[in-house]
PDB file of C-alpha atoms and ligand atoms in Angstrom:
ATOM      1  CA  MET A   1      -1.011  -3.843  17.010  1.00  0.00           C
ATOM      2  CA  LYS A   2       1.538  -5.733  16.506  1.00  0.00           C
ATOM      3  CA  ILE A   3       4.460  -3.998  14.447  1.00  0.00           C
ATOM      4  CA  LEU A   4       7.804  -6.672  13.485  1.00  0.00           C
ATOM      5  CA  ILE A   5      11.629  -4.279  11.908  1.00  0.00           C
ATOM      6  CA  ILE A   6      13.307  -5.760  10.331  1.00  0.00           C
ATOM      7  CA  GLU A   7      16.701  -3.461  10.364  1.00  0.00           C
ATOM      8  CA  ASP A   8      20.169  -4.640  11.229  1.00  0.00           C
ATOM      9  CA  GLU A   9      20.884  -0.818  12.197  1.00  0.00           C
ATOM     10  CA  ALA A  10      20.568  -1.782  16.234  1.00  0.00           C
ATOM     11  CA  ASN A  11      20.449   2.528  16.872  1.00  0.00           C
ATOM     12  CA  ILE A  12      18.008   2.910  14.944  1.00  0.00           C
ATOM     13  CA  ILE A  13      15.730  -0.666  16.519  1.00  0.00           C
ATOM     14  CA  GLN A  14      16.257   0.555  19.642  1.00  0.00           C
ATOM     15  CA  LEU A  15      15.060   4.109  18.676  1.00  0.00           C
ATOM     16  CA  ILE A  16      11.691   3.232  16.925  1.00  0.00           C
ATOM     17  CA  ARG A  17      11.036   0.897  19.237  1.00  0.00           C
ATOM     18  CA  LEU A  18      11.210   3.618  21.948  1.00  0.00           C
ATOM     19  CA  TYR A  19       8.657   5.822  19.728  1.00  0.00           C
ATOM     20  CA  LEU A  20       6.668   2.627  19.315  1.00  0.00           C
ATOM     21  CA  GLU A  21       5.976   1.081  21.912  1.00  0.00           C
ATOM     22  CA  GLN A  22       5.057   5.100  23.291  1.00  0.00           C
ATOM     23  CA  ALA A  23       2.006   4.768  21.144  1.00  0.00           C
ATOM     24  CA  SER A  24       1.199   1.699  22.732  1.00  0.00           C
ATOM     25  CA  PHE A  25       2.388  -0.551  19.480  1.00  0.00           C
ATOM     26  CA  MET A  26       4.390  -4.119  20.339  1.00  0.00           C
ATOM     27  CA  VAL A  27       6.756  -4.618  18.400  1.00  0.00           C
ATOM     28  CA  LEU A  28       9.190  -7.176  16.940  1.00  0.00           C
ATOM     29  CA  SER A  29      12.930  -6.634  15.248  1.00  0.00           C
ATOM     30  CA  ALA A  30      14.824  -9.012  13.183  1.00  0.00           C
ATOM     31  CA  SER A  31      17.944  -7.844  12.247  1.00  0.00           C
ATOM     32  CA  ASP A  32      18.966  -9.461   9.308  1.00  0.00           C
ATOM     33  CA  GLY A  33      16.448 -10.481   6.390  1.00  0.00           C
ATOM     34  CA  ILE A  34      16.020 -14.284   6.664  1.00  0.00           C
ATOM     35  CA  SER A  35      15.287 -14.323  10.596  1.00  0.00           C
ATOM     36  CA  GLY A  36      12.723 -10.765   9.415  1.00  0.00           C
ATOM     37  CA  LEU A  37      11.560 -13.856   6.900  1.00  0.00           C
ATOM     38  CA  GLU A  38      10.986 -16.033  10.079  1.00  0.00           C
ATOM     39  CA  LEU A  39       9.146 -13.718  12.872  1.00  0.00           C
ATOM     40  CA  HIS A  40       6.359 -12.430  10.303  1.00  0.00           C
ATOM     41  CA  ALA A  41       5.899 -15.910   9.382  1.00  0.00           C
ATOM     42  CA  ARG A  42       4.963 -16.574  13.245  1.00  0.00           C
ATOM     43  CA  GLU A  43       4.149 -14.011  14.865  1.00  0.00           C
ATOM     44  CA  HIS A  44       1.293 -12.059  11.542  1.00  0.00           C
ATOM     45  CA  PRO A  45       3.333  -8.606  12.797  1.00  0.00           C
ATOM     46  CA  ASP A  46       0.002  -5.709  10.941  1.00  0.00           C
ATOM     47  CA  LEU A  47       2.829  -3.795   9.922  1.00  0.00           C
ATOM     48  CA  VAL A  48       6.027  -4.544   8.990  1.00  0.00           C
ATOM     49  CA  ILE A  49       8.718  -1.837   9.165  1.00  0.00           C
ATOM     50  CA  LEU A  50      11.777  -3.139   6.342  1.00  0.00           C
ATOM     51  CA  ASP A  51      15.566  -1.617   6.085  1.00  0.00           C
ATOM     52  CA  LEU A  52      16.049  -1.848   2.726  1.00  0.00           C
ATOM     53  CA  MET A  53      20.610  -1.581   3.105  1.00  0.00           C
ATOM     54  CA  LEU A  54      20.717  -5.688   4.788  1.00  0.00           C
ATOM     55  CA  PRO A  55      23.638  -7.931   5.119  1.00  0.00           C
ATOM     56  CA  GLY A  56      22.480 -10.966   3.054  1.00  0.00           C
ATOM     57  CA  LEU A  57      18.946 -11.368   2.180  1.00  0.00           C
ATOM     58  CA  ASP A  58      18.162  -7.123   1.315  1.00  0.00           C
ATOM     59  CA  GLY A  59      15.514  -4.977   1.869  1.00  0.00           C
ATOM     60  CA  MET A  60      13.823  -5.788  -1.857  1.00  0.00           C
ATOM     61  CA  GLU A  61      14.059  -9.046  -2.340  1.00  0.00           C
ATOM     62  CA  VAL A  62      12.263  -9.956   1.734  1.00  0.00           C
ATOM     63  CA  CYS A  63      10.079  -7.117   0.465  1.00  0.00           C
ATOM     64  CA  ARG A  64       9.425  -9.443  -2.463  1.00  0.00           C
ATOM     65  CA  ARG A  65       8.898 -13.080   0.037  1.00  0.00           C
ATOM     66  CA  ILE A  66       6.652 -10.781   2.288  1.00  0.00           C
ATOM     67  CA  ARG A  67       4.566 -10.347  -0.904  1.00  0.00           C
ATOM     68  CA  ALA A  68       4.659 -13.390  -2.166  1.00  0.00           C
ATOM     69  CA  TRP A  69       2.020 -15.273   0.535  1.00  0.00           C
ATOM     70  CA  ALA A  70       0.995 -11.675   2.179  1.00  0.00           C
ATOM     71  CA  SER A  71      -0.799  -8.761   2.206  1.00  0.00           C
ATOM     72  CA  THR A  72       1.359  -7.476   5.637  1.00  0.00           C
ATOM     73  CA  PRO A  73       1.688  -3.532   4.802  1.00  0.00           C
ATOM     74  CA  ILE A  74       5.404  -2.801   3.911  1.00  0.00           C
ATOM     75  CA  LEU A  75       7.022   0.895   4.772  1.00  0.00           C
ATOM     76  CA  MET A  76      10.599   0.760   3.785  1.00  0.00           C
ATOM     77  CA  LEU A  77      13.776   2.418   5.447  1.00  0.00           C
ATOM     78  CA  THR A  78      15.554   4.107   2.623  1.00  0.00           C
ATOM     79  CA  ALA A  79      19.278   5.505   3.375  1.00  0.00           C
ATOM     80  CA  ARG A  80      19.300   6.088  -0.564  1.00  0.00           C
ATOM     81  CA  SER A  81      18.353   9.315  -1.882  1.00  0.00           C
ATOM     82  CA  GLY A  82      17.871   7.411  -5.692  1.00  0.00           C
ATOM     83  CA  GLU A  83      14.503   7.546  -6.084  1.00  0.00           C
ATOM     84  CA  ASP A  84      14.869   4.070  -8.878  1.00  0.00           C
ATOM     85  CA  ASP A  85      15.454   1.862  -5.238  1.00  0.00           C
ATOM     86  CA  ARG A  86      12.425   4.562  -4.236  1.00  0.00           C
ATOM     87  CA  ILE A  87       9.844   2.857  -6.715  1.00  0.00           C
ATOM     88  CA  ALA A  88      10.540  -0.252  -6.950  1.00  0.00           C
ATOM     89  CA  GLY A  89      10.286  -1.424  -3.584  1.00  0.00           C
ATOM     90  CA  LEU A  90       6.611   0.273  -4.501  1.00  0.00           C
ATOM     91  CA  GLU A  91       6.467  -1.553  -7.717  1.00  0.00           C
ATOM     92  CA  LEU A  92       7.469  -5.236  -5.401  1.00  0.00           C
ATOM     93  CA  GLY A  93       4.880  -3.814  -3.513  1.00  0.00           C
ATOM     94  CA  ALA A  94       5.469  -2.101  -0.199  1.00  0.00           C
ATOM     95  CA  ASP A  95       3.346   1.050   0.948  1.00  0.00           C
ATOM     96  CA  ASP A  96       4.976   3.707   1.786  1.00  0.00           C
ATOM     97  CA  TYR A  97       9.032   4.341   2.548  1.00  0.00           C
ATOM     98  CA  LEU A  98      11.317   7.250   4.679  1.00  0.00           C
ATOM     99  CA  VAL A  99      14.382   7.870   3.656  1.00  0.00           C
ATOM    100  CA  LYS A 100      16.907   8.416   6.293  1.00  0.00           C
ATOM    101  CA  PRO A 101      17.743  10.812   7.944  1.00  0.00           C
ATOM    102  CA  PHE A 102      13.968  10.590  10.076  1.00  0.00           C
ATOM    103  CA  SER A 103      12.265  11.570  13.272  1.00  0.00           C
ATOM    104  CA  PRO A 104      10.707   8.609  14.684  1.00  0.00           C
ATOM    105  CA  ARG A 105       8.021  11.077  15.251  1.00  0.00           C
ATOM    106  CA  GLU A 106       8.239  10.454  11.322  1.00  0.00           C
ATOM    107  CA  VAL A 107       7.787   7.233  11.696  1.00  0.00           C
ATOM    108  CA  VAL A 108       5.099   6.824  13.981  1.00  0.00           C
ATOM    109  CA  SER A 109       2.858   9.401  12.269  1.00  0.00           C
ATOM    110  CA  ARG A 110       3.258   7.473   8.531  1.00  0.00           C
ATOM    111  CA  VAL A 111       2.654   3.587  10.723  1.00  0.00           C
ATOM    112  CA  LYS A 112      -0.944   5.453  12.561  1.00  0.00           C
ATOM    113  CA  ALA A 113      -1.153   6.946   8.770  1.00  0.00           C
ATOM    114  CA  ILE A 114      -1.026   2.680   6.872  1.00  0.00           C
ATOM    115  CA  LEU A 115      -2.914   1.047   9.713  1.00  0.00           C
ATOM    116  CA  ARG A 116      -5.857   4.180  10.037  1.00  0.00           C
ATOM    117  CA  ARG A 117      -6.100   2.790   5.969  1.00  0.00           C
ATOM    118  CA  THR A 118      -5.999  -0.807   6.103  1.00  0.00           C
ATOM    119  CA  ALA A 119      -8.247  -1.033   8.305  1.00  0.00           C
ATOM    120  CA  GLY A 120     -10.323  -0.012   5.979  1.00  0.00           C
ATOM    121  CA  ASP A 121     -14.348   0.454   6.715  1.00  0.00           C
ATOM    122  CA  ASN A 122     -13.188   0.152  10.752  1.00  0.00           C
ATOM    123  CA  ALA A 123     -11.417   3.002  10.767  1.00  0.00           C
ATOM    124  CA  GLY A 124     -14.288   5.267  11.403  1.00  0.00           C
ATOM    125  CA  ALA A 125     -13.679   8.619  11.257  1.00  0.00           C
ATOM    126  CA  ASN A 126     -10.569   8.993  10.231  1.00  0.00           C
ATOM    127  CA  ALA A 127     -10.731   7.674   6.405  1.00  0.00           C
ATOM    128  CA  PRO A 128     -14.413   9.547   5.659  1.00  0.00           C
ATOM    129  CA  HIS A 129     -13.787   9.516   1.841  1.00  0.00           C
ATOM    130  CA  VAL A 130     -12.393   5.617   1.714  1.00  0.00           C
ATOM    131  CA  ALA A 131     -14.285   4.237   4.058  1.00  0.00           C
ATOM    132  CA  SER A 132     -17.704   2.974   3.087  1.00  0.00           C
ATOM    133  CA  ASN A 133     -21.284   1.638   4.542  1.00  0.00           C
ATOM    134  CA  GLU A 134     -21.732  -0.326   1.190  1.00  0.00           C
ATOM    135  CA  GLU A 135     -21.037  -3.699   1.266  1.00  0.00           C
ATOM    136  CA  VAL A 136     -20.768  -4.609  -2.245  1.00  0.00           C
ATOM    137  CA  ARG A 137     -19.490  -2.829  -5.492  1.00  0.00           C
ATOM    138  CA  HIS A 138     -20.571  -4.374  -8.815  1.00  0.00           C
ATOM    139  CA  PHE A 139     -18.661  -3.066 -12.286  1.00  0.00           C
ATOM    140  CA  ASP A 140     -19.474  -5.193 -15.168  1.00  0.00           C
ATOM    141  CA  LYS A 141     -17.120  -8.072 -14.167  1.00  0.00           C
ATOM    142  CA  LEU A 142     -15.488  -6.393 -11.123  1.00  0.00           C
ATOM    143  CA  THR A 143     -16.824  -7.069  -7.815  1.00  0.00           C
ATOM    144  CA  ILE A 144     -15.292  -5.029  -5.091  1.00  0.00           C
ATOM    145  CA  HIS A 145     -16.595  -6.903  -1.416  1.00  0.00           C
ATOM    146  CA  ILE A 146     -15.594  -3.698   1.325  1.00  0.00           C
ATOM    147  CA  PRO A 147     -15.296  -5.001   5.051  1.00  0.00           C
ATOM    148  CA  GLU A 148     -13.684  -7.990   3.782  1.00  0.00           C
ATOM    149  CA  ARG A 149     -11.206  -6.392   1.199  1.00  0.00           C
ATOM    150  CA  ARG A 150     -11.543  -9.034  -1.377  1.00  0.00           C
ATOM    151  CA  VAL A 151     -11.461  -8.299  -5.514  1.00  0.00           C
ATOM    152  CA  GLU A 152     -12.940 -10.343  -8.088  1.00  0.00           C
ATOM    153  CA  VAL A 153     -12.326  -9.670 -11.918  1.00  0.00           C
ATOM    154  CA  ASN A 154     -14.532 -12.903 -13.669  1.00  0.00           C
ATOM    155  CA  GLY A 155     -15.327 -14.562 -10.858  1.00  0.00           C
ATOM    156  CA  GLN A 156     -11.002 -14.376 -10.219  1.00  0.00           C
ATOM    157  CA  ARG A 157     -10.009 -14.134  -7.362  1.00  0.00           C
ATOM    158  CA  VAL A 158      -7.263 -10.606  -6.775  1.00  0.00           C
ATOM    159  CA  THR A 159      -4.978  -9.992  -4.242  1.00  0.00           C
ATOM    160  CA  LEU A 160      -4.416  -6.043  -3.697  1.00  0.00           C
ATOM    161  CA  THR A 161      -1.524  -4.960  -1.565  1.00  0.00           C
ATOM    162  CA  ALA A 162      -3.703  -2.728   1.291  1.00  0.00           C
ATOM    163  CA  LYS A 163      -2.443   0.650  -1.130  1.00  0.00           C
ATOM    164  CA  GLU A 164      -4.323  -0.183  -4.018  1.00  0.00           C
ATOM    165  CA  PHE A 165      -7.627  -1.883  -2.599  1.00  0.00           C
ATOM    166  CA  ASP A 166      -7.142   1.298  -0.776  1.00  0.00           C
ATOM    167  CA  LEU A 167      -6.864   3.767  -4.017  1.00  0.00           C
ATOM    168  CA  LEU A 168      -9.530   1.089  -6.263  1.00  0.00           C
ATOM    169  CA  VAL A 169     -12.517   1.577  -3.787  1.00  0.00           C
ATOM    170  CA  MET A 170     -11.780   5.482  -3.897  1.00  0.00           C
ATOM    171  CA  LEU A 171     -11.588   5.123  -7.406  1.00  0.00           C
ATOM    172  CA  THR A 172     -14.951   3.947  -6.999  1.00  0.00           C
ATOM    173  CA  SER A 173     -16.458   6.024  -5.017  1.00  0.00           C
ATOM    174  CA  SER A 174     -17.319   7.957  -7.766  1.00  0.00           C
ATOM    175  CA  PRO A 175     -16.181   6.615 -11.578  1.00  0.00           C
ATOM    176  CA  GLU A 176     -15.696   8.736 -14.567  1.00  0.00           C
ATOM    177  CA  ARG A 177     -14.978  11.968 -11.460  1.00  0.00           C
ATOM    178  CA  VAL A 178     -11.278  12.500 -12.160  1.00  0.00           C
ATOM    179  CA  PHE A 179      -9.419  11.506  -9.601  1.00  0.00           C
ATOM    180  CA  THR A 180      -5.525  14.409  -8.909  1.00  0.00           C
ATOM    181  CA  ARG A 181      -2.451  12.877  -7.248  1.00  0.00           C
ATOM    182  CA  GLU A 182      -2.922  14.556  -4.364  1.00  0.00           C
ATOM    183  CA  ALA A 183      -6.430  13.994  -4.178  1.00  0.00           C
ATOM    184  CA  LEU A 184      -5.193  10.734  -3.816  1.00  0.00           C
ATOM    185  CA  LEU A 185      -2.311  10.966  -1.909  1.00  0.00           C
ATOM    186  CA  ASN A 186      -3.697  13.364   0.412  1.00  0.00           C
ATOM    187  CA  GLN A 187      -6.634  10.717   0.936  1.00  0.00           C
ATOM    188  CA  VAL A 188      -5.436   7.240  -0.003  1.00  0.00           C
ATOM    189  CA  TRP A 189      -1.818   7.982   2.295  1.00  0.00           C
ATOM    190  CA  GLY A 190      -4.002   9.907   4.541  1.00  0.00           C
ATOM    191  CA  TYR A 191      -0.793  12.958   4.105  1.00  0.00           C
ATOM    192  CA  THR A 192       0.286  15.010   1.816  1.00  0.00           C
ATOM    193  CA  TYR A 193       3.967  13.825  -0.045  1.00  0.00           C
ATOM    194  CA  ILE A 194       5.372  17.232  -1.015  1.00  0.00           C
ATOM    195  CA  GLY A 195       5.254  16.657  -5.195  1.00  0.00           C
ATOM    196  CA  ASP A 196       5.536  12.978  -4.643  1.00  0.00           C
ATOM    197  CA  GLY A 197       2.732  11.371  -7.502  1.00  0.00           C
ATOM    198  CA  ARG A 198       4.954   9.309  -9.138  1.00  0.00           C
ATOM    199  CA  THR A 199       3.992   7.271  -5.409  1.00  0.00           C
ATOM    200  CA  VAL A 200       0.858   7.373  -7.261  1.00  0.00           C
ATOM    201  CA  ASP A 201       1.706   6.295 -10.327  1.00  0.00           C
ATOM    202  CA  VAL A 202       3.299   3.593  -8.980  1.00  0.00           C
ATOM    203  CA  HIS A 203       0.321   1.950  -7.095  1.00  0.00           C
ATOM    204  CA  ILE A 204      -1.428   2.731  -9.605  1.00  0.00           C
ATOM    205  CA  GLY A 205      -0.033   0.884 -12.455  1.00  0.00           C
ATOM    206  CA  THR A 206       0.221  -2.442 -10.253  1.00  0.00           C
ATOM    207  CA  LEU A 207      -3.167  -2.023  -9.599  1.00  0.00           C
ATOM    208  CA  ARG A 208      -3.714  -2.271 -13.758  1.00  0.00           C
ATOM    209  CA  LYS A 209      -0.888  -4.948 -13.761  1.00  0.00           C
ATOM    210  CA  LYS A 210      -3.260  -7.289 -11.371  1.00  0.00           C
ATOM    211  CA  ILE A 211      -6.742  -6.292 -12.557  1.00  0.00           C
ATOM    212  CA  GLU A 212      -5.207  -6.784 -16.378  1.00  0.00           C
ATOM    213  CA  ALA A 213      -4.427  -9.676 -15.862  1.00  0.00           C
ATOM    214  CA  VAL A 214      -7.186 -11.359 -14.720  1.00  0.00           C
ATOM    215  CA  LYS A 215      -8.364 -13.565 -18.854  1.00  0.00           C
ATOM    216  CA  GLY A 216     -11.306 -10.587 -20.269  1.00  0.00           C
ATOM    217  CA  ALA A 217     -10.860  -7.556 -17.271  1.00  0.00           C
ATOM    218  CA  PRO A 218     -11.293  -4.052 -19.581  1.00  0.00           C
ATOM    219  CA  HIS A 219      -9.417  -1.125 -18.937  1.00  0.00           C
ATOM    220  CA  TYR A 220     -11.020   0.262 -15.822  1.00  0.00           C
ATOM    221  CA  VAL A 221      -8.329   2.785 -14.317  1.00  0.00           C
ATOM    222  CA  LYS A 222      -7.693   5.267 -17.082  1.00  0.00           C
ATOM    223  CA  THR A 223      -4.858   7.614 -16.673  1.00  0.00           C
ATOM    224  CA  VAL A 224      -6.727  11.278 -17.224  1.00  0.00           C
ATOM    225  CA  TRP A 225      -3.354  12.737 -18.976  1.00  0.00           C
ATOM    226  CA  GLY A 226      -1.830  15.628 -16.844  1.00  0.00           C
ATOM    227  CA  VAL A 227      -4.506  14.777 -14.053  1.00  0.00           C
ATOM    228  CA  GLY A 228      -5.585  12.376 -13.081  1.00  0.00           C
ATOM    229  CA  TYR A 229      -6.710   9.169 -12.518  1.00  0.00           C
ATOM    230  CA  LYS A 230     -10.651   7.841 -12.906  1.00  0.00           C
ATOM    231  CA  PHE A 231     -12.817   4.516 -12.720  1.00  0.00           C
ATOM    232  CA  SER A 232     -14.571   4.447 -15.698  1.00  0.00           C
ATOM    233  CA  LEU A 233     -16.912   1.313 -17.302  1.00  0.00           C
ATOM    234  CA  GLU A 234     -16.561   3.147 -20.345  1.00  0.00           C
ATOM    235  CA  GLU A 235     -14.616   1.459 -23.556  1.00  0.00           C
ATOM    236  CA  GLN A 236     -15.784  -1.678 -22.670  1.00  0.00           C
ATOM    237  CA  GLU A 237     -17.623  -3.376 -25.346  1.00  0.00           C
ATOM    238  CA  GLU A 238     -13.974  -2.916 -27.075  1.00  0.00           C
ATOM    239  CA  HIS A 239     -12.406  -6.255 -24.388  1.00  0.00           C
ATOM    240  CA  GLU A 240     -14.990  -8.212 -25.071  1.00  0.00           C
TER     241      GLU A 240
HETATM  242 CA1   CA B   1      20.659  -0.821   7.072  1.00  0.00          CA
END
């Protein structure tokens, strides 16, 4: 597994590299956004660790450009404690974030958690809830090809990030069942954030936007106020 670190602080790269290499990852690094994007395009890493505060092209812009052509999982690093930056990053398609200062062990465990989820049905026992032996799920206008991680709405392909896909697989594993934010964090992210259900909200928001951008797409992912979310085929007639 190849990890690309885009970070301008050499000592942080060095530290993360050390721990990731000990965990048997291959590590590439870039100290600015442009060379990071070039490395990404050339090397096709399995995951990108992206610092938000970079000289020149900032992390947000790097994230946006990576997302324009790839669904590579992105773990953001941010020195800012402001929730707005984290939400903005997640909305741009980052999968997860860590606020500096963080422990290098935490980086390794986040990277592993993200990759485990991204591996989807190859994740085996580590992801019993997201993984599935089913090959394809059909729901009216929605089709999910699980092994290929491909989603079609009204016959039109919708490109989802790793987390958006995993959320959709999770929700559709049991239509009408209400999933709490905590349950989704646990099962899709692989660990529990303390009191950070906003991460789920943001990913649900971008997932919905992508599904509903397709003409005639029903509103499948429903909010259950004060509790969480569910996948439901109800009310689809209204949208036809
Ligand atoms: Ca920096």
